[in-house]
GROMACS .gro file of N, CA and C in nm:
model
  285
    1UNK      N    1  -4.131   0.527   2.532
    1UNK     CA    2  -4.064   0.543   2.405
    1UNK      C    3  -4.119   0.439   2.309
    2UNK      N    4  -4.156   0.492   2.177
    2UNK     CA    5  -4.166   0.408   2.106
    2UNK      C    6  -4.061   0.301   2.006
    3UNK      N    7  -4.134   0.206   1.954
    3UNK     CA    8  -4.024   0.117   1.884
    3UNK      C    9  -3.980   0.203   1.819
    4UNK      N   10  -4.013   0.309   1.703
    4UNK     CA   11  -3.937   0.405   1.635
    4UNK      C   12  -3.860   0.410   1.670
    5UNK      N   13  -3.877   0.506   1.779
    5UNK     CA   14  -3.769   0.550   1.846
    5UNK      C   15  -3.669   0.515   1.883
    6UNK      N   16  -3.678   0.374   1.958
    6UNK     CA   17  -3.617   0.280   1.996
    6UNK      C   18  -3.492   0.246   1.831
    7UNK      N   19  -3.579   0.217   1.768
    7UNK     CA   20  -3.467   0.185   1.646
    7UNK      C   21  -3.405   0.321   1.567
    8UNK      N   22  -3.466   0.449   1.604
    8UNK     CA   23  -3.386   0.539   1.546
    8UNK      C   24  -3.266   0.538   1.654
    9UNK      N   25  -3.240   0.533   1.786
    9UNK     CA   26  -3.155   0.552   1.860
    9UNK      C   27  -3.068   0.432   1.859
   10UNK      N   28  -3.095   0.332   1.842
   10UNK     CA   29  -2.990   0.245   1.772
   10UNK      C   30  -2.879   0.227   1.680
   11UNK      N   31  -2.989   0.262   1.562
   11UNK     CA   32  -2.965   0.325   1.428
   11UNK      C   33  -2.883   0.450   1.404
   12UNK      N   34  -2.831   0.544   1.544
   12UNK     CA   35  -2.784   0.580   1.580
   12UNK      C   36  -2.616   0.605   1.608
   13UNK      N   37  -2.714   0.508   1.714
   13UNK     CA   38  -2.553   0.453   1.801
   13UNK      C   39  -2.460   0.366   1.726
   14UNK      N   40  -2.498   0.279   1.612
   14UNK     CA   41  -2.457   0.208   1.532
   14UNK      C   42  -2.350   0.328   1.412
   15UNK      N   43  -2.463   0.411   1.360
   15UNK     CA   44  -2.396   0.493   1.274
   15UNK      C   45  -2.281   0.501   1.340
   16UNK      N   46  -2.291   0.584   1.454
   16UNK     CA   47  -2.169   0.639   1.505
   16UNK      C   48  -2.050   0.544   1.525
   17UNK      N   49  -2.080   0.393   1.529
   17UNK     CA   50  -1.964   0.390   1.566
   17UNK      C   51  -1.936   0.331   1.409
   18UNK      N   52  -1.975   0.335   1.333
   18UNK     CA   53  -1.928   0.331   1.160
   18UNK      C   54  -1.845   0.459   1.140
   19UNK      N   55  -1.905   0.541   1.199
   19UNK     CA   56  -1.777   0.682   1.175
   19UNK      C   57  -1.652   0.719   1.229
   20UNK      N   58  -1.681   0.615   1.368
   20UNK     CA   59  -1.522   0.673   1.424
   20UNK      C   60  -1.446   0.525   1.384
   21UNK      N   61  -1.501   0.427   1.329
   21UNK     CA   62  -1.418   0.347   1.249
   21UNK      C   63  -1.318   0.390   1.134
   22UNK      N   64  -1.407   0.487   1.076
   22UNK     CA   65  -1.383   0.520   0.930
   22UNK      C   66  -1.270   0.586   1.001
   23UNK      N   67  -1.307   0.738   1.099
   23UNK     CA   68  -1.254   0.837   1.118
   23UNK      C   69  -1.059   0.771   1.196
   24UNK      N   70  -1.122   0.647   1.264
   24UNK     CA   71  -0.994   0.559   1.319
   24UNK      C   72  -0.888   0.526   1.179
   25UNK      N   73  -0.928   0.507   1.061
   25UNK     CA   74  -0.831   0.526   0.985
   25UNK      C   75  -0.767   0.639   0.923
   26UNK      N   76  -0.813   0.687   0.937
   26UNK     CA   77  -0.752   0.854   0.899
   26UNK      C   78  -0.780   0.892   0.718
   27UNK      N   79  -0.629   0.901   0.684
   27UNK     CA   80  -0.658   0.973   0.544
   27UNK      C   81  -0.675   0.824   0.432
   28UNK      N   82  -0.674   0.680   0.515
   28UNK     CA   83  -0.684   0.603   0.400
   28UNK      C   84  -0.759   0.563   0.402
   29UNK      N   85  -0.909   0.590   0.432
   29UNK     CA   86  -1.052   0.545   0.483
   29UNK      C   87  -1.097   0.680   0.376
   30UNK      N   88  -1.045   0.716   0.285
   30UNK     CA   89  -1.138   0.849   0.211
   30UNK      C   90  -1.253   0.810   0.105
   31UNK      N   91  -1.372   0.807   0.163
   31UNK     CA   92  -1.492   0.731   0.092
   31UNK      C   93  -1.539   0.847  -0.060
   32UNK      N   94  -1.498   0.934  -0.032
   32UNK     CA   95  -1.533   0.997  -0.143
   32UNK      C   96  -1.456   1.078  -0.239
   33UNK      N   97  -1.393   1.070  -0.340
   33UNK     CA   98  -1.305   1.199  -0.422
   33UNK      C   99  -1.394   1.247  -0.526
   34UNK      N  100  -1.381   1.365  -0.531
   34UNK     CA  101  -1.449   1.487  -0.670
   34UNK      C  102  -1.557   1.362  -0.705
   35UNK      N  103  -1.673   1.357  -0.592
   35UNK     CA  104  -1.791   1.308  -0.628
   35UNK      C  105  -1.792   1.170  -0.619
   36UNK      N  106  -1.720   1.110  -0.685
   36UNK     CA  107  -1.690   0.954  -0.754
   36UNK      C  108  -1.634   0.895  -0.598
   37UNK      N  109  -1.660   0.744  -0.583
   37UNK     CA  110  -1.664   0.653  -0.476
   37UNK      C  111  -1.622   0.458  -0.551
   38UNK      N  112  -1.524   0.429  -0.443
   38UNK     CA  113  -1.517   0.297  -0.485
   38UNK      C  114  -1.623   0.176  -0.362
   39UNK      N  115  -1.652   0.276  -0.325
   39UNK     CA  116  -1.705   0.238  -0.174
   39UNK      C  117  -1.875   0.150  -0.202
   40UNK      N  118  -1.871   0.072  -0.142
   40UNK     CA  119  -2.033   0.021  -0.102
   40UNK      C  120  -2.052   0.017   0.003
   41UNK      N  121  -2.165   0.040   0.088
   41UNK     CA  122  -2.238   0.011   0.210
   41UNK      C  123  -2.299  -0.140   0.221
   42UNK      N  124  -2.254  -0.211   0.382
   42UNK     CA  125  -2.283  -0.369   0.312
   42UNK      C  126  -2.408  -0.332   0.427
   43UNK      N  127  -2.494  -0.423   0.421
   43UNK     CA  128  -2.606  -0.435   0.499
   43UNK      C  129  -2.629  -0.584   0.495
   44UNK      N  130  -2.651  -0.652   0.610
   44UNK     CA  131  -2.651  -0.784   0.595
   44UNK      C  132  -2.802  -0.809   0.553
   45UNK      N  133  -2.824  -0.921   0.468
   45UNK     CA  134  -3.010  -0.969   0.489
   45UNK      C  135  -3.041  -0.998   0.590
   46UNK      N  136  -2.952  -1.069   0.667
   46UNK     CA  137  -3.033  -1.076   0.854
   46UNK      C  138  -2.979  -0.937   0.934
   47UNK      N  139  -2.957  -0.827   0.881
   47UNK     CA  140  -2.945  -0.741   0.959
   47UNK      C  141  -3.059  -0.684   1.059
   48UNK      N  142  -3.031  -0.627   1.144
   48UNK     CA  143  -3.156  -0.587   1.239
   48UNK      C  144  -3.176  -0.488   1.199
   49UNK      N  145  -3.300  -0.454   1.231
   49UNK     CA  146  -3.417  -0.302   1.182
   49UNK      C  147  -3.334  -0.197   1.177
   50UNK      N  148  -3.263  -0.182   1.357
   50UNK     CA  149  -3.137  -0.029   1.328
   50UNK      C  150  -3.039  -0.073   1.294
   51UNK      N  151  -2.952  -0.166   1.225
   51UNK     CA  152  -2.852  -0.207   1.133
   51UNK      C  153  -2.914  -0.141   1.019
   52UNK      N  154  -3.007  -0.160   0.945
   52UNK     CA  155  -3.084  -0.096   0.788
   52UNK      C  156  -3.104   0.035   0.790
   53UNK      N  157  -3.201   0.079   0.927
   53UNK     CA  158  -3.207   0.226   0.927
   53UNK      C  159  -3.034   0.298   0.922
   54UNK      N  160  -2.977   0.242   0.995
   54UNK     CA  161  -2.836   0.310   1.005
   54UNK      C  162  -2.718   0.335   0.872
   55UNK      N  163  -2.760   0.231   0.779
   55UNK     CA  164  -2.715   0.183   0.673
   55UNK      C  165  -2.796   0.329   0.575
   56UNK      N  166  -2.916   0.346   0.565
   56UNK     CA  167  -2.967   0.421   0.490
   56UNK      C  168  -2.937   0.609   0.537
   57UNK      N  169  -2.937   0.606   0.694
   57UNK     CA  170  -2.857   0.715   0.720
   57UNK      C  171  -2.732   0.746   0.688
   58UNK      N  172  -2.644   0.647   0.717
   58UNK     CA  173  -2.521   0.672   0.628
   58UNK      C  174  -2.473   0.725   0.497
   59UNK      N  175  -2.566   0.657   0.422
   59UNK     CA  176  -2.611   0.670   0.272
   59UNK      C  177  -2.635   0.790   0.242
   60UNK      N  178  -2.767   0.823   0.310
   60UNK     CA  179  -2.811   0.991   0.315
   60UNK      C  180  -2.702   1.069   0.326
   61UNK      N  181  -2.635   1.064   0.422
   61UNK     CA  182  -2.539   1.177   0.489
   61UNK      C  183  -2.407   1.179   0.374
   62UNK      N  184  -2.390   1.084   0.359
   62UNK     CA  185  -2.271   1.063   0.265
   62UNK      C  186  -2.349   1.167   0.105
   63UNK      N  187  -2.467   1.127   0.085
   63UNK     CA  188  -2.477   1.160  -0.070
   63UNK      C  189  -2.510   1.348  -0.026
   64UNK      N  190  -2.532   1.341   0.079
   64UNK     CA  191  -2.559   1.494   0.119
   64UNK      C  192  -2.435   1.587   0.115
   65UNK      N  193  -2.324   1.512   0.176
   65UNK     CA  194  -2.166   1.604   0.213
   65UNK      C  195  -2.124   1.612   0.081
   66UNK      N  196  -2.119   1.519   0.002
   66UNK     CA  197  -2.039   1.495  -0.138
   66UNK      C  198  -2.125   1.482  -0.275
   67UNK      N  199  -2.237   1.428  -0.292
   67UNK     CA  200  -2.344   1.437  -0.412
   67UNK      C  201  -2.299   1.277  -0.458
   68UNK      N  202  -2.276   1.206  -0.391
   68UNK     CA  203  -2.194   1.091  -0.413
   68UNK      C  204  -2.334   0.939  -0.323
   69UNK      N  205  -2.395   0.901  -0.404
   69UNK     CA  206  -2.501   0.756  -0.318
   69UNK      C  207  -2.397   0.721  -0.357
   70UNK      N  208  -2.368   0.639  -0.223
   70UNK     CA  209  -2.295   0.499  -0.205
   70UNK      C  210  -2.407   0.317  -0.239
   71UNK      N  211  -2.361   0.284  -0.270
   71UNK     CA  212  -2.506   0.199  -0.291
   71UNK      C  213  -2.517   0.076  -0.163
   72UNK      N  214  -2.582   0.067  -0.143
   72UNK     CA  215  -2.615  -0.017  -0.013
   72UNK      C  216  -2.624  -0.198  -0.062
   73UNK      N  217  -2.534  -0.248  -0.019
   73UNK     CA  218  -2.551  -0.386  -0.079
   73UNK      C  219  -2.570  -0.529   0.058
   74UNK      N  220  -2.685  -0.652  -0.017
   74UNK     CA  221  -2.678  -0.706   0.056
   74UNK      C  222  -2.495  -0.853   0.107
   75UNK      N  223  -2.478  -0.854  -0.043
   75UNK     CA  224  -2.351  -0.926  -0.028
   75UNK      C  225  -2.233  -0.885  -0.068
   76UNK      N  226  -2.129  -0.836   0.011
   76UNK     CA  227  -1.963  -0.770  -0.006
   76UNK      C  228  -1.918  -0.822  -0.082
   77UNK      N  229  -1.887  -0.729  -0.221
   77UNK     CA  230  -1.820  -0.799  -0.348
   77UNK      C  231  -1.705  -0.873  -0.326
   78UNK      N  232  -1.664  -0.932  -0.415
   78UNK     CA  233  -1.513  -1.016  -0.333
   78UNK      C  234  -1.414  -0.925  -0.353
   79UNK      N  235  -1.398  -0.841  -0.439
   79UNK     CA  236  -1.308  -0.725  -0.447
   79UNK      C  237  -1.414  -0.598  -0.470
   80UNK      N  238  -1.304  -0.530  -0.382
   80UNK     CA  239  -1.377  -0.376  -0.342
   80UNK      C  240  -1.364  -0.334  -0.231
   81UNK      N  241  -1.426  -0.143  -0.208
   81UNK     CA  242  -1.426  -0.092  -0.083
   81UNK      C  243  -1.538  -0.137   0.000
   82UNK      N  244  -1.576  -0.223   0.073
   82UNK     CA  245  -1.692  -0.175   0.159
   82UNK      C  246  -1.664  -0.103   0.300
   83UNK      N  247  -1.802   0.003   0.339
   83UNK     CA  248  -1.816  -0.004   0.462
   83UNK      C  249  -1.891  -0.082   0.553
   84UNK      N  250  -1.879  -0.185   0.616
   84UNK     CA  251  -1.963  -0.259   0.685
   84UNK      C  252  -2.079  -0.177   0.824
   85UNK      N  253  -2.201  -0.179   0.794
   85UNK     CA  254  -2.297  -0.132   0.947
   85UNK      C  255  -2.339  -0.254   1.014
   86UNK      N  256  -2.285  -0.240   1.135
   86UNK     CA  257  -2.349  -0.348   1.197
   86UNK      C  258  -2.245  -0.503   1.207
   87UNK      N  259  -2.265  -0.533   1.305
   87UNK     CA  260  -2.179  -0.644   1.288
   87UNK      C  261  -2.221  -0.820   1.221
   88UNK      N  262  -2.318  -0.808   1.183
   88UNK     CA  263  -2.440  -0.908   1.115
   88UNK      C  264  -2.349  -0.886   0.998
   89UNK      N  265  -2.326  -1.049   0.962
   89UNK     CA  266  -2.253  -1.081   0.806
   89UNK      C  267  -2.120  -1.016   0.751
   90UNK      N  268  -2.063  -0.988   0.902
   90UNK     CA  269  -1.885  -0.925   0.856
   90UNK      C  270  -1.812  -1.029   0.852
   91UNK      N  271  -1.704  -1.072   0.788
   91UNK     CA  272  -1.657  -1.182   0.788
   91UNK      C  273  -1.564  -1.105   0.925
   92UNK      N  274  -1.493  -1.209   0.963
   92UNK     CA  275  -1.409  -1.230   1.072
   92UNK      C  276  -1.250  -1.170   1.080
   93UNK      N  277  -1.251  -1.172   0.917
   93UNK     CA  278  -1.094  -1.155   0.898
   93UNK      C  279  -1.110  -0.963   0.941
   94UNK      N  280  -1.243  -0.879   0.910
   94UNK     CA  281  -1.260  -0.774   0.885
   94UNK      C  282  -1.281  -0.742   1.080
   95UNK      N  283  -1.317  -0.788   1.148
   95UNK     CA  284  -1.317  -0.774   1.298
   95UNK      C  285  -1.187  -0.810   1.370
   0.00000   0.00000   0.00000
């Protein structure tokens, strides 16, 4: 297997468990209404290769279901929605 590979299947396994996070909150985790989003995607700067790839799949999939880019950021505004990928640069209070 290649490294690709290796980091698409990460990148992966990571997504997924960003979704059954989301999906673990139910109806108050709703990242998208009629297009419009309060939401950011955080990506840490020391994130790992499939932390970023996973971050940009997310992104994809999200602007695909709804017509809605979420924007991918390196530092979590102090107020706001984020979704965090990856556990690189979550604060503590959020784990």
């Amino acid at each position: 297997m290649t490294v690709r590979g290796i980091q698409q299947i990460t990148g992966s396994v990571i997504l997924a468990m960003v979704v059954l996070w989301i999906v673990s909150f139910g109806a108050s985790a709703q990242l998208v209404e009629q297009g419009v989003s309060d939401y950011c995607i955080h990506s840490s700067p020391d994130a790992s290769a499939p932390e970023r790839y996973a971050a940009t799949v997310l992104q994809d999939y999200v602007a695909r279901i709804s017509g809605c880019t979420l924007p991918i950021v390196n530092e979590a505004p102090a107020k706001g929605k984020v979704v965090y990928v990856g556990f690189t640069g979550v604060p503590s209070s959020v784990l």
